[in-house]
Amino acid sequence: MKKSDKIYEELRKKYTDEEIVEGFVFNESLSPSEQKEVDEEFRKIRLERLKNMTDQERLVANLLRLKYQIKMYLESGDYSEEYNFSNLLRRYIEVTQRNNKEIADDLSIHPTKLSRVLHGRENPNVELMYRLEKHSSEEIPAYYWWRLYSRELENSIRTE
Amino acid sequence: MPFLEDKKSGEPLKSAIEEVVESDYLKVKESGQFFFNWKEEKKNEVYKIYLVGRDKEILGMMSLIDRPDEYRIHLNLIEIRENQQGKNKTIEKIAGCLIAFACQLAFARGYFGFVSLKPKSKLIDLYQDKYGFRQYGRLLGVEQNLSYALIKKYLGDEKE
């Protein structure tokens, strides 16, 4: 009997199938040849799917990538220069595939002001953070930007 | 933050998901609440979920395998402690929160939110119904919108 069948039978003594699904995830045991076949089949489907992703799907996924990287950074409590406001704004612009002029227009700010913020020569204000939230269709909330900036400030106060 | 719920009152319970530390393996074993041998998962990324502000009792464990070559995270094992299983449970959504956390990691790592599992054939339909997984050959997976929907459902939305 396969290992996964033994596990399943053991769990079935106590739980219904629905309860097993609510409380466990475990792998089906396969023979090496079955596993090879399953892996090959999956890999083919996965690579095909990746190849056929639309630009819109990639854009949304990249925005969510940035969002969850910021979220996990904020939850970590650590400080990293990589996550300074200006660096993250630069990454946001890359993700949206807009150039600096276009993003300045979108955010209704002067390109010079955007450039100064990107180069750390001018501090971002709360209004810019709200505009960024709106620009991301509210995926990246204004308070994420605020917390990134305040962590940077905190580090600066601590170290200078 | 995971959105665990008190089963009786429906009230949200403040909880957290973190990578396990060495002492957690002993804690899990000594609790007598876990069926699987979690020490065998040490080679993978292992996370725990617990209630914040209580005694940090581990409610559930999750073992993940990172597959950057296929842009995915594989759910190798999830287990919820015995007294939160089946009819005994007092807290809802523990496994859902762990799965959603894996989805969040899969976005943050640039895998388009792709999370896979390889359940017993008999349980496939139930995982699909419960969490919205789709079939990719013999494996199940969630990605993109489905993955994002799980995050919003189980980990909450920053706008709330």
Coordinates of C-alpha atoms in Angstrom, one line a residue:
Chain A
M1 CA 0.0 0.0 0.0
K2 CA 1.3 3.5 -0.9
K3 CA 2.4 5.8 2.0
S4 CA -0.3 8.4 1.1
D5 CA -3.0 5.6 1.2
K6 CA -1.9 4.6 4.7
I7 CA -2.0 8.2 5.8
Y8 CA -5.4 8.7 4.3
E9 CA -6.8 5.5 5.9
E10 CA -5.5 6.6 9.3
L11 CA -7.0 10.1 8.9
R12 CA -10.3 8.6 7.7
K13 CA -10.7 6.8 11.0
K14 CA -11.2 10.2 12.6
Y15 CA -12.3 12.6 9.9
T16 CA -14.6 12.9 6.9
D17 CA -13.0 13.8 3.5
E18 CA -14.3 17.4 3.9
E19 CA -12.6 17.6 7.3
I20 CA -9.3 16.2 5.9
V21 CA -9.3 18.9 3.2
E22 CA -9.9 21.5 5.9
G23 CA -7.1 20.3 8.1
F24 CA -4.4 18.7 5.8
V25 CA -2.5 18.9 2.6
F26 CA -0.3 16.0 1.9
N27 CA 1.2 14.6 -1.3
E28 CA 0.0 11.6 -3.2
S29 CA 2.8 9.0 -3.2
L30 CA 3.9 8.0 -6.7
S31 CA 6.4 5.5 -8.0
P32 CA 9.5 7.1 -9.6
S33 CA 8.2 6.4 -13.1
E34 CA 4.8 7.8 -12.3
Q35 CA 6.4 10.9 -10.7
K36 CA 8.6 11.5 -13.7
E37 CA 5.5 11.3 -16.0
V38 CA 3.5 13.7 -13.7
D39 CA 6.5 16.1 -13.5
E40 CA 7.0 16.2 -17.2
E41 CA 3.3 16.7 -17.9
F42 CA 3.0 19.5 -15.4
R43 CA 6.2 21.3 -16.6
K44 CA 4.9 21.3 -20.1
I45 CA 1.6 22.8 -19.1
R46 CA 3.3 25.4 -16.8
L47 CA 5.8 26.6 -19.3
E48 CA 3.1 26.8 -22.0
R49 CA 1.0 28.9 -19.6
L50 CA 3.9 31.2 -18.8
K51 CA 4.6 31.6 -22.5
N52 CA 1.0 32.6 -23.2
M53 CA 0.5 35.1 -20.4
T54 CA -0.9 38.4 -21.7
D55 CA 0.9 41.7 -21.1
Q56 CA -2.0 42.7 -18.9
E57 CA -1.6 39.6 -16.7
R58 CA 2.1 40.3 -16.3
L59 CA 1.5 43.9 -15.4
V60 CA -1.0 43.0 -12.7
A61 CA 1.2 40.2 -11.3
N62 CA 4.2 42.5 -11.2
L63 CA 2.2 45.1 -9.4
L64 CA 1.1 42.5 -6.9
R65 CA 4.7 41.3 -6.6
L66 CA 5.7 44.8 -5.6
K67 CA 2.8 45.1 -3.2
Y68 CA 3.5 41.9 -1.4
Q69 CA 7.2 42.6 -1.2
I70 CA 6.5 45.9 0.4
K71 CA 3.9 44.3 2.8
M72 CA 6.4 41.6 3.9
Y73 CA 9.2 44.2 4.3
L74 CA 6.9 46.4 6.5
E75 CA 5.9 43.3 8.5
S76 CA 9.5 42.3 9.1
G77 CA 10.4 45.4 11.1
D78 CA 13.8 45.5 9.4
Y79 CA 15.4 48.4 7.6
S80 CA 16.8 48.1 4.1
E81 CA 18.0 50.9 1.8
E82 CA 16.5 48.9 -1.1
Y83 CA 13.1 49.8 0.3
N84 CA 13.7 53.5 0.6
F85 CA 10.8 55.6 -0.8
S86 CA 12.7 56.8 -3.9
N87 CA 13.9 53.2 -4.7
L88 CA 10.4 51.8 -4.4
L89 CA 9.0 54.7 -6.5
R90 CA 11.5 53.9 -9.2
R91 CA 10.5 50.3 -9.1
Y92 CA 6.8 51.3 -9.2
I93 CA 7.5 53.3 -12.4
E94 CA 9.2 50.3 -13.9
V95 CA 6.3 48.0 -13.1
T96 CA 3.8 50.4 -14.6
Q97 CA 5.9 50.6 -17.8
R98 CA 5.6 54.4 -17.9
N99 CA 8.5 56.8 -18.3
N100 CA 9.1 59.6 -15.8
K101 CA 7.3 62.2 -17.9
E102 CA 4.3 60.0 -18.3
I103 CA 4.1 59.1 -14.6
A104 CA 4.5 62.8 -13.6
D105 CA 1.6 63.6 -15.9
D106 CA -0.5 60.7 -14.4
L107 CA 0.2 62.0 -10.9
S108 CA -0.3 65.6 -11.8
I109 CA 3.1 66.7 -10.6
H110 CA 5.9 68.6 -12.3
P111 CA 8.5 66.2 -13.8
T112 CA 11.2 68.2 -12.0
K113 CA 9.5 67.5 -8.7
L114 CA 9.3 63.8 -9.5
S115 CA 13.0 63.8 -10.5
R116 CA 13.9 65.5 -7.2
V117 CA 11.9 62.9 -5.2
L118 CA 13.5 60.0 -7.2
H119 CA 17.0 61.3 -6.4
G120 CA 16.2 61.9 -2.7
R121 CA 16.6 65.7 -3.1
E122 CA 13.0 66.4 -2.1
N123 CA 10.9 64.6 0.5
P124 CA 7.7 63.0 -0.6
N125 CA 4.5 64.5 0.8
V126 CA 1.3 62.8 1.8
E127 CA -0.6 64.1 -1.3
L128 CA 1.9 62.3 -3.5
M129 CA 1.2 59.1 -1.5
Y130 CA -2.5 59.4 -2.0
R131 CA -2.0 60.0 -5.7
L132 CA 0.2 56.9 -5.9
E133 CA -2.5 54.9 -4.2
K134 CA -5.1 56.1 -6.8
H135 CA -2.6 55.4 -9.6
S136 CA -2.2 51.8 -8.6
S137 CA -6.0 51.3 -8.6
E138 CA -5.7 51.3 -4.8
E139 CA -3.6 48.2 -4.8
I140 CA -0.7 49.9 -3.0
P141 CA -2.3 51.9 -0.2
A142 CA -1.0 55.4 0.6
Y143 CA -0.1 54.2 4.1
Y144 CA 2.4 51.7 2.7
W145 CA 4.2 54.6 1.1
W146 CA 4.0 56.5 4.3
R147 CA 5.4 53.6 6.3
L148 CA 8.2 53.1 3.9
Y149 CA 9.1 56.8 4.2
S150 CA 8.8 56.9 8.0
R151 CA 11.0 53.8 8.4
E152 CA 13.6 55.5 6.3
L153 CA 13.3 58.6 8.4
E154 CA 13.5 56.5 11.6
N155 CA 16.7 54.9 10.4
S156 CA 18.2 58.2 9.4
I157 CA 17.5 59.7 12.9
R158 CA 18.9 56.6 14.6
T159 CA 22.1 56.5 12.6
E160 CA 22.9 60.2 12.0
Chain B
M1 CA -2.5 39.5 8.9
P2 CA -4.3 36.1 8.9
F3 CA -8.1 36.4 9.3
L4 CA -8.8 33.5 11.7
E5 CA -12.3 33.4 13.2
D6 CA -13.8 32.3 16.4
K7 CA -16.1 29.5 15.3
K8 CA -18.8 30.3 17.9
S9 CA -18.9 34.1 17.8
G10 CA -17.5 34.7 14.3
E11 CA -15.1 37.3 15.8
P12 CA -11.8 37.8 14.1
L13 CA -8.8 36.5 16.0
K14 CA -5.4 38.3 15.8
S15 CA -2.9 35.8 14.5
A16 CA 0.5 35.6 12.8
I17 CA 2.4 33.3 10.4
E18 CA 6.2 33.0 10.8
E19 CA 9.0 30.7 9.8
V20 CA 9.5 28.1 12.5
V21 CA 12.6 28.1 14.7
E22 CA 14.4 24.9 15.8
S23 CA 12.6 24.7 19.1
D24 CA 9.2 24.6 17.4
Y25 CA 9.9 21.1 16.1
L26 CA 10.2 19.8 19.6
K27 CA 7.2 21.9 20.7
V28 CA 5.1 20.3 18.0
K29 CA 6.3 16.8 18.8
E30 CA 5.7 17.2 22.5
S31 CA 2.2 18.7 22.1
G32 CA 1.0 15.3 20.8
Q33 CA -1.3 17.3 18.6
F34 CA 0.4 16.6 15.3
F35 CA 0.2 13.3 13.2
F36 CA 3.1 14.0 10.8
N37 CA 6.8 13.9 11.7
W38 CA 7.6 17.6 11.1
K39 CA 11.3 17.1 11.6
E40 CA 11.3 15.4 8.2
E41 CA 10.3 18.8 6.7
K42 CA 13.4 20.6 7.9
K43 CA 14.9 20.6 4.5
N44 CA 11.9 22.7 3.2
E45 CA 10.6 26.2 4.2
V46 CA 8.4 25.6 7.2
Y47 CA 5.9 28.1 8.7
K48 CA 3.7 28.1 11.7
I49 CA 0.5 29.9 12.5
Y50 CA -0.4 31.0 16.0
L51 CA -2.7 33.4 17.9
V52 CA -1.0 36.7 18.8
G53 CA -0.9 37.7 22.5
R54 CA -1.7 34.2 23.8
D55 CA 0.9 31.5 24.6
K56 CA 2.0 31.2 21.0
E57 CA 0.5 27.7 20.8
I58 CA 1.1 26.5 17.3
L59 CA -2.3 26.0 15.5
G60 CA -0.9 24.7 12.3
M61 CA 2.2 24.0 10.3
M62 CA 3.0 24.4 6.6
S63 CA 6.0 23.0 4.6
L64 CA 6.8 24.6 1.2
I65 CA 9.1 23.7 -1.6
D66 CA 10.3 26.6 -3.7
R67 CA 10.5 25.8 -7.4
P68 CA 11.9 28.9 -9.2
D69 CA 12.5 26.8 -12.3
E70 CA 8.8 26.4 -12.7
Y71 CA 7.8 29.7 -11.2
R72 CA 5.8 28.1 -8.3
I73 CA 5.7 27.2 -4.7
H74 CA 4.6 23.7 -3.9
L75 CA 2.5 23.0 -0.8
N76 CA 4.3 19.9 0.5
L77 CA 2.5 19.5 3.7
I78 CA -0.1 21.3 5.9
E79 CA -1.4 20.1 9.2
I80 CA -3.7 21.7 11.7
R81 CA -3.3 20.7 15.3
E82 CA -5.7 17.9 16.4
N83 CA -7.9 19.9 18.7
Q84 CA -8.6 22.3 15.9
Q85 CA -9.7 19.5 13.5
G86 CA -13.1 18.3 12.6
K87 CA -15.9 18.7 15.1
N88 CA -13.5 19.7 17.9
K89 CA -12.4 22.9 16.3
T90 CA -13.1 26.3 17.9
I91 CA -11.2 28.4 15.2
E92 CA -12.0 28.6 11.6
K93 CA -9.9 29.2 8.4
I94 CA -6.5 28.0 9.7
A95 CA -5.6 26.0 6.6
G96 CA -7.0 28.7 4.3
C97 CA -4.8 31.3 6.0
L98 CA -1.7 29.2 5.5
I99 CA -2.5 28.5 1.8
A100 CA -3.2 32.2 1.3
F101 CA 0.2 33.0 2.9
A102 CA 1.9 30.7 0.3
C103 CA 0.0 32.6 -2.5
Q104 CA 1.4 35.9 -1.1
L105 CA 4.9 34.5 -1.2
A106 CA 4.3 33.2 -4.7
F107 CA 3.5 36.7 -5.9
A108 CA 6.4 38.3 -3.9
R109 CA 8.8 35.9 -5.6
G110 CA 7.6 36.7 -9.1
Y111 CA 5.8 33.4 -9.7
F112 CA 2.5 35.1 -10.6
G113 CA 0.9 33.8 -7.4
F114 CA 1.3 30.1 -8.5
V115 CA 0.9 27.6 -5.7
S116 CA 0.7 23.9 -6.4
L117 CA -0.3 20.7 -4.6
K118 CA -0.4 17.0 -5.4
P119 CA -3.3 15.6 -3.4
K120 CA -4.7 12.1 -3.4
S121 CA -7.0 11.7 -6.5
K122 CA -10.0 11.1 -4.3
L123 CA -9.6 14.5 -2.6
I124 CA -9.0 16.6 -5.8
D125 CA -12.6 17.7 -6.2
L126 CA -12.8 18.8 -2.6
Y127 CA -9.7 21.0 -2.8
Q128 CA -11.1 22.5 -5.9
D129 CA -14.4 23.3 -4.3
K130 CA -12.9 24.5 -1.0
Y131 CA -10.1 26.7 -2.3
G132 CA -10.7 27.2 -6.0
F133 CA -7.7 25.1 -7.2
R134 CA -7.6 24.1 -10.9
Q135 CA -6.1 21.1 -12.5
Y136 CA -2.7 21.3 -14.2
G137 CA -2.1 17.7 -15.3
R138 CA -2.1 15.6 -12.2
L139 CA -1.3 18.6 -9.9
L140 CA -3.6 21.2 -8.7
G141 CA -2.7 24.9 -8.7
V142 CA -3.9 28.5 -8.2
E143 CA -2.4 31.5 -9.8
Q144 CA -3.2 35.1 -10.7
N145 CA -6.8 36.1 -9.9
L146 CA -7.6 32.9 -8.0
S147 CA -4.5 33.2 -5.9
Y148 CA -5.2 36.9 -5.2
A149 CA -8.8 36.0 -4.3
L150 CA -7.5 33.6 -1.6
I151 CA -5.2 36.2 -0.2
K152 CA -8.0 38.7 0.1
K153 CA -10.3 36.2 1.6
Y154 CA -7.9 34.8 4.2
L155 CA -5.3 37.5 4.8
G156 CA -7.5 40.5 4.4
D157 CA -7.3 43.6 2.4
E158 CA -5.2 46.6 3.4
K159 CA -8.0 48.9 2.6
E160 CA -10.2 47.4 5.3

